Coordinates of C-alpha atoms in Angstrom, one line a residue:
M602 CA 7.7 155.5 149.1
F603 CA 4.3 154.7 147.6
A604 CA 1.6 152.7 149.4
K605 CA 0.5 149.6 147.7
P606 CA -2.7 151.0 146.2
Q607 CA -0.8 154.1 145.0
L608 CA 1.9 151.9 143.5
L609 CA -0.7 150.0 141.5
R610 CA -2.2 153.2 140.2
V611 CA 1.3 154.4 139.1
Q612 CA 2.0 151.1 137.4
R613 CA -1.3 151.2 135.5
A614 CA -0.7 154.8 134.4
A615 CA 2.8 153.8 133.2
V616 CA 1.5 151.1 130.9
V617 CA 1.4 152.2 127.3
Q618 CA -1.8 151.0 125.7
S619 CA -1.0 149.1 122.5
K620 CA -2.7 150.4 119.4
R621 CA -3.5 148.4 116.3
A622 CA -1.9 149.4 113.1
L623 CA -2.1 148.5 109.5
H624 CA 0.6 145.9 109.8
D625 CA -1.6 144.0 112.3
L626 CA -4.0 143.2 109.5
T627 CA -3.5 140.3 107.2
T628 CA -6.0 139.5 104.4
L629 CA -6.2 135.8 103.6
P630 CA -6.8 134.5 100.0
G631 CA -10.5 134.1 100.8
R632 CA -10.7 137.8 101.7
R633 CA -11.1 137.0 105.4
P634 CA -9.2 139.4 107.7
V635 CA -6.8 138.2 110.4
I636 CA -6.0 140.8 113.1
S637 CA -3.2 140.3 115.6
Y638 CA -2.9 142.1 118.9
G639 CA -1.0 142.1 122.1
P640 CA 2.8 142.3 122.7
P641 CA 4.9 140.1 120.5
G642 CA 5.8 136.7 121.9
Y643 CA 4.4 133.8 123.9
S644 CA 1.2 135.6 125.1
A645 CA 0.4 137.4 121.9
V646 CA -2.6 136.7 119.6
S647 CA -1.7 136.4 116.0
G648 CA -5.3 135.9 114.9
H649 CA -4.4 132.7 113.0
V650 CA -5.7 129.2 113.7
V651 CA -3.4 126.6 112.3
T652 CA -3.7 122.8 112.1
V653 CA -0.4 120.8 112.0
F654 CA -0.9 117.2 110.9
G655 CA 2.2 115.2 111.8
C656 CA 2.8 117.5 114.8
T657 CA 4.2 114.7 117.0
G658 CA 7.1 114.0 114.6
F659 CA 10.6 115.4 114.4
L660 CA 9.8 118.4 112.3
G661 CA 6.3 118.9 113.7
R662 CA 7.3 119.6 117.3
Y663 CA 9.6 122.5 116.3
L664 CA 7.0 124.0 114.0
V665 CA 4.3 123.9 116.7
S666 CA 6.8 125.6 119.1
K667 CA 7.6 128.4 116.6
L668 CA 3.9 128.9 115.7
A669 CA 2.9 129.0 119.4
R670 CA 5.6 131.5 120.3
M671 CA 4.1 133.8 117.6
G672 CA 0.8 133.8 119.4
T673 CA -0.9 131.3 117.0
Q674 CA -3.6 128.9 118.2
V675 CA -2.4 125.5 117.0
I676 CA -4.6 122.4 116.5
V677 CA -2.4 119.3 117.2
P678 CA -4.0 116.1 115.9
Y679 CA -2.7 113.0 117.6
R680 CA -3.1 109.2 117.5
D681 CA -1.4 108.3 120.8
E682 CA -2.1 110.2 124.0
D683 CA 1.5 110.1 125.2
E684 CA 2.9 111.4 121.9
K685 CA 1.4 114.9 122.2
R686 CA 1.9 115.7 125.9
H687 CA 5.1 117.6 125.3
L688 CA 3.4 120.0 122.9
K689 CA 1.0 121.5 125.5
P690 CA 3.6 123.7 127.3
M691 CA 4.8 125.2 124.0
G692 CA 1.9 127.7 124.0
D693 CA 0.0 129.9 126.4
L694 CA -3.3 128.9 127.9
G695 CA -5.7 127.7 125.2
Q696 CA -3.2 128.1 122.4
I697 CA -2.4 124.3 122.0
V698 CA -5.6 122.4 121.2
S699 CA -5.2 118.6 120.9
M700 CA -7.6 116.5 118.9
E701 CA -7.6 112.8 118.3
W702 CA -7.6 111.7 114.6
D703 CA -7.0 108.9 112.1
I704 CA -5.7 109.6 108.6
R705 CA -8.4 107.3 107.2
N706 CA -11.3 109.1 108.9
E707 CA -12.5 112.1 106.9
D708 CA -14.9 113.2 109.7
Q709 CA -12.0 113.5 112.2
I710 CA -9.9 115.4 109.6
A711 CA -12.8 117.8 109.0
E712 CA -13.2 118.4 112.7
C713 CA -9.4 119.2 113.0
V714 CA -9.5 121.8 110.2
R715 CA -12.9 123.3 110.8
H716 CA -11.7 126.6 112.3
S717 CA -8.3 126.8 110.7
D718 CA -7.1 129.2 108.0
I719 CA -3.8 127.4 107.4
V720 CA -3.2 123.6 107.4
Y721 CA 0.2 122.0 107.4
N722 CA 0.5 118.4 106.4
L723 CA 3.8 117.0 107.7
V724 CA 2.6 113.4 107.9
G725 CA 5.2 110.9 106.5
L726 CA 6.1 107.3 106.9
H727 CA 9.9 106.8 107.0
I728 CA 9.9 103.0 106.9
V729 CA 7.4 100.2 106.2
R730 CA 7.4 96.9 108.0
I731 CA 5.6 93.7 107.5
N732 CA 2.1 93.3 108.9
R733 CA 1.8 96.9 109.9
N734 CA -1.2 99.3 109.5
F735 CA 0.1 101.6 106.8
K736 CA 2.1 101.4 103.6
F737 CA 3.9 104.3 101.9
A738 CA 1.0 104.9 99.5
D739 CA -1.6 104.9 102.3
V740 CA 0.1 107.9 104.0
H741 CA 2.0 109.8 101.2
V742 CA -0.7 109.4 98.5
A743 CA -4.2 108.5 99.8
G744 CA -3.7 110.2 103.1
A745 CA -2.3 113.4 101.6
E746 CA -5.1 113.5 99.1
R747 CA -7.7 113.0 101.8
I748 CA -6.4 115.9 103.9
A749 CA -6.2 118.2 100.8
K750 CA -9.8 117.3 99.8
V751 CA -11.2 117.8 103.2
A752 CA -9.4 121.1 103.7
A753 CA -10.7 122.4 100.4
K754 CA -14.2 121.3 101.2
A755 CA -14.0 123.0 104.6
G756 CA -12.9 126.3 103.0
V757 CA -9.4 126.4 104.4
E758 CA -7.6 129.3 102.8
R759 CA -4.1 127.7 102.6
L760 CA -2.5 124.3 102.6
V761 CA 1.2 123.6 103.1
H762 CA 2.2 120.1 102.1
V763 CA 5.7 118.9 103.0
S764 CA 7.2 116.4 100.6
H765 CA 10.9 115.6 100.0
L766 CA 13.6 117.1 97.8
N767 CA 14.1 113.8 96.0
A768 CA 10.4 113.2 95.2
S769 CA 10.2 111.6 91.7
T770 CA 7.9 109.2 90.0
A771 CA 10.9 107.6 88.3
S772 CA 12.8 107.0 91.5
A773 CA 14.0 103.5 92.5
S774 CA 12.8 104.3 96.0
Q775 CA 9.1 103.7 96.8
F776 CA 9.4 106.4 99.5
Y777 CA 10.4 109.0 96.9
R778 CA 7.9 107.7 94.3
T779 CA 4.9 107.9 96.7
K780 CA 6.0 111.4 97.8
A781 CA 5.8 112.5 94.1
D782 CA 2.5 110.8 93.6
G783 CA 1.1 112.5 96.7
E784 CA 2.2 115.9 95.4
E785 CA 0.2 115.5 92.3
R786 CA -2.9 114.3 94.2
V787 CA -2.6 117.3 96.5
K788 CA -2.3 119.8 93.6
K789 CA -5.4 118.3 92.0
A790 CA -7.5 118.5 95.2
F791 CA -6.1 121.9 96.4
P792 CA -4.7 123.8 93.4
S793 CA -3.3 126.7 95.4
A794 CA -1.4 124.4 97.8
T795 CA 2.2 125.2 98.7
I796 CA 4.4 122.1 98.2
V797 CA 7.6 122.2 100.3
R798 CA 10.5 119.9 99.4
P799 CA 13.2 119.8 102.2
A800 CA 16.3 117.8 102.0
A801 CA 17.3 115.4 104.9
M802 CA 17.0 117.3 108.2
F803 CA 19.3 117.1 111.2
G804 CA 18.6 118.0 114.9
Y805 CA 18.1 116.6 118.4
E806 CA 15.8 113.7 117.4
D807 CA 16.9 113.3 113.8
K808 CA 17.5 110.1 111.9
L809 CA 20.7 111.4 110.3
L810 CA 23.5 112.5 112.8
N811 CA 22.1 110.3 115.6
N812 CA 21.9 107.3 113.4
I813 CA 25.3 107.8 112.0
A814 CA 26.7 108.0 115.5
M815 CA 25.0 104.7 116.5
W816 CA 25.0 102.7 113.3
P817 CA 27.8 103.8 111.1
I818 CA 27.8 100.6 109.1
W819 CA 24.6 101.5 107.3
W820 CA 26.0 104.8 106.2
K821 CA 29.0 103.2 104.5
L822 CA 26.8 101.8 101.8
N823 CA 27.9 102.9 98.3
H824 CA 31.3 103.5 100.0
G825 CA 29.9 106.6 101.5
Q826 CA 29.9 108.5 98.2
T827 CA 26.2 109.2 98.0
K828 CA 25.7 113.0 98.0
I829 CA 23.5 114.7 100.5
R830 CA 22.4 118.3 101.3
P831 CA 21.5 118.3 105.0
V832 CA 19.4 121.2 106.4
I833 CA 18.2 122.4 109.8
D834 CA 16.1 125.5 109.1
V835 CA 12.9 123.9 107.7
A836 CA 10.7 124.6 110.7
Q837 CA 11.4 128.3 110.6
A838 CA 10.8 128.4 106.9
L839 CA 7.4 126.7 107.4
A840 CA 6.5 129.1 110.2
N841 CA 7.4 132.1 108.0
L842 CA 4.9 130.9 105.4
M843 CA 2.1 131.9 107.8
S844 CA 2.9 135.6 107.3
I845 CA 2.9 135.3 103.5
P846 CA -0.7 135.7 102.3
Q847 CA -0.3 133.2 99.4
L848 CA 2.5 131.3 97.8
P849 CA 1.3 128.5 95.5
G850 CA 3.7 126.2 93.7
T851 CA 6.7 124.2 94.9
L852 CA 9.5 125.3 97.2
S853 CA 12.8 123.4 97.3
L854 CA 14.7 123.7 100.6
P855 CA 18.1 122.0 100.3
G856 CA 21.0 122.5 102.6
P857 CA 23.6 125.2 101.7
S858 CA 26.3 122.6 100.8
T859 CA 26.5 119.3 99.0
L860 CA 28.3 116.7 101.2
T861 CA 28.8 112.9 101.2
Y862 CA 28.0 110.3 103.7
E863 CA 31.7 109.7 104.0
Y864 CA 32.2 113.2 105.1
L865 CA 29.4 113.1 107.6
L866 CA 30.8 109.9 109.1
E867 CA 34.2 111.6 109.5
L868 CA 32.4 114.7 111.0
V869 CA 30.7 112.6 113.6
E870 CA 33.9 110.7 114.5
T871 CA 35.9 114.0 114.8
V872 CA 33.3 115.9 116.8
T873 CA 32.8 113.0 119.2
Y874 CA 36.5 112.0 119.5
R875 CA 35.7 108.5 118.6
P876 CA 38.0 106.2 116.5
P877 CA 36.9 105.6 112.9
S878 CA 34.4 102.8 112.5
R879 CA 35.9 99.4 111.5
A880 CA 32.6 98.2 110.1
P881 CA 33.1 96.9 106.6
V882 CA 31.3 98.2 103.5
V883 CA 28.4 95.9 103.0
P884 CA 27.5 95.0 99.4
K885 CA 24.0 96.2 98.3
P886 CA 22.5 92.6 97.9
I887 CA 23.7 91.6 101.3
A888 CA 22.4 94.8 102.8
Q889 CA 19.0 94.3 101.2
A890 CA 18.8 90.7 102.5
V891 CA 19.6 91.8 106.0
A892 CA 17.1 94.6 105.8
K893 CA 14.3 92.2 104.6
A894 CA 15.1 89.9 107.5
A895 CA 14.9 92.8 109.9
Q896 CA 11.3 93.5 109.0
V897 CA 10.1 90.7 111.3
A898 CA 11.2 92.7 114.4
W899 CA 8.5 94.8 116.0
W900 CA 10.8 97.7 116.6
P901 CA 11.9 99.9 113.7
L902 CA 15.1 98.7 112.0
I903 CA 16.6 99.5 108.6
S904 CA 14.2 98.7 105.7
P905 CA 15.0 97.6 102.1
D906 CA 13.8 101.0 100.9
E907 CA 16.2 102.8 103.2
V908 CA 19.0 100.7 101.7
E909 CA 17.9 101.9 98.3
R910 CA 17.8 105.5 99.4
R911 CA 21.5 105.2 100.6
Y912 CA 22.4 104.9 96.9
I913 CA 20.3 107.9 95.8
G914 CA 22.0 111.3 96.0
D915 CA 20.1 114.6 96.6
V916 CA 19.1 116.4 93.4
N917 CA 21.0 119.4 92.4
V918 CA 18.4 122.2 92.4
P919 CA 18.6 125.8 93.6
G920 CA 17.0 126.5 97.0
D921 CA 14.0 128.8 97.4
W922 CA 15.1 130.2 100.8
E923 CA 14.7 133.8 99.9
A924 CA 11.0 133.3 99.4
V925 CA 10.6 132.1 103.0
G926 CA 13.1 134.7 104.5
V927 CA 15.6 132.2 105.8
I928 CA 19.4 131.8 105.4
P929 CA 20.2 128.1 105.7
E930 CA 23.1 127.2 108.1
E931 CA 25.9 124.6 107.7
V932 CA 25.8 121.4 109.6
E933 CA 29.1 122.1 111.3
N934 CA 27.6 125.2 113.0
H935 CA 25.3 122.8 115.0
A936 CA 27.1 119.5 115.1
I937 CA 28.4 119.7 118.6
T938 CA 25.0 120.6 120.0
Y939 CA 23.5 117.3 118.8
L940 CA 26.6 115.1 119.0
R941 CA 28.2 116.1 122.4
R942 CA 26.2 113.4 124.2
Y943 CA 28.1 110.7 122.2
R944 CA 31.4 111.8 123.7
L945 CA 33.0 109.8 126.4
A946 CA 33.2 111.6 129.8
K947 CA 36.9 112.3 129.4
D948 CA 36.3 114.0 126.1
Y949 CA 33.1 115.9 127.0
V950 CA 34.6 119.4 127.2
R951 CA 37.4 119.0 124.7
P952 CA 37.6 121.6 121.8
V953 CA 35.4 121.1 118.8
L954 CA 37.3 120.0 115.8
F955 CA 36.1 119.5 112.2
P956 CA 37.5 117.4 109.4
T957 CA 38.7 118.9 106.2
R958 CA 35.9 119.2 103.6
P959 CA 36.7 117.3 100.3
S960 CA 37.4 119.6 97.4

């Protein structure tokens, strides 16, 4: 047996020193080199410094986790101290750097992007309520333009701006209209920006499957015939963009299948072993009136613009998944993971069943 000092010498001798190779070098669009080193994983150093605006949201937390696991130093701008605490353990010591910011303050934005070579803008406003600080245009248009201008002025090499698959200046939804307006402002301020248009996303904290399980009545609007292309792989696609030196233009990331809200309602009921909802189909004028009345509550409820979106199907465009190296997965592959908690105790371990997809 070795003595302790001898054992340490043997362990040191057995360690294979890592050597840098050509694949460790990445040249950014501004000709600045980024060199990665260390073993792959949590404690590696990718050489990149990334700022993720909107990191405390549903998509942002998963993007931060994936970037940190690649050894990237991630700047996480936050507004509320409690909203960013869960991000700190996602990276090794010194990898997750939190900085307070306000989307209306250019100096704070500049400080957040000062050392970054890639900036992700995931900031979005899902609903607007009466007498609140921000409107759709404040965040999706003016805010997006401000981030793009400051990033360009700071010399950031790449900007990734997340929009929505249904973004259109001609849309009946103000949410979709402002998303489209924001895209144009970003392109003007940062011509080489990558615009990412994902469809509705599902996951642990989503506003899709969870909301259907809790409030099925609002998903029966339009008799559930509105078409949707749900997707889960957006965070991985965004993380993969970091290894691509430059990819200007617009990337559409729809789900692999076109479904309806009616099918998703049936999917949730089948997976959770719950009886079909007896809630009636609410006519659009009544739904709009209820949504307007709900705006006086201080907690988030359905808004009139959300009602409008329930009648707008996802656009039928091909996905650009190959460009980001991801194969999108079907919602059925993950449904039980996010819906099991809605089962009763007696049904908790019962087999997973799926409804028949409509032809």
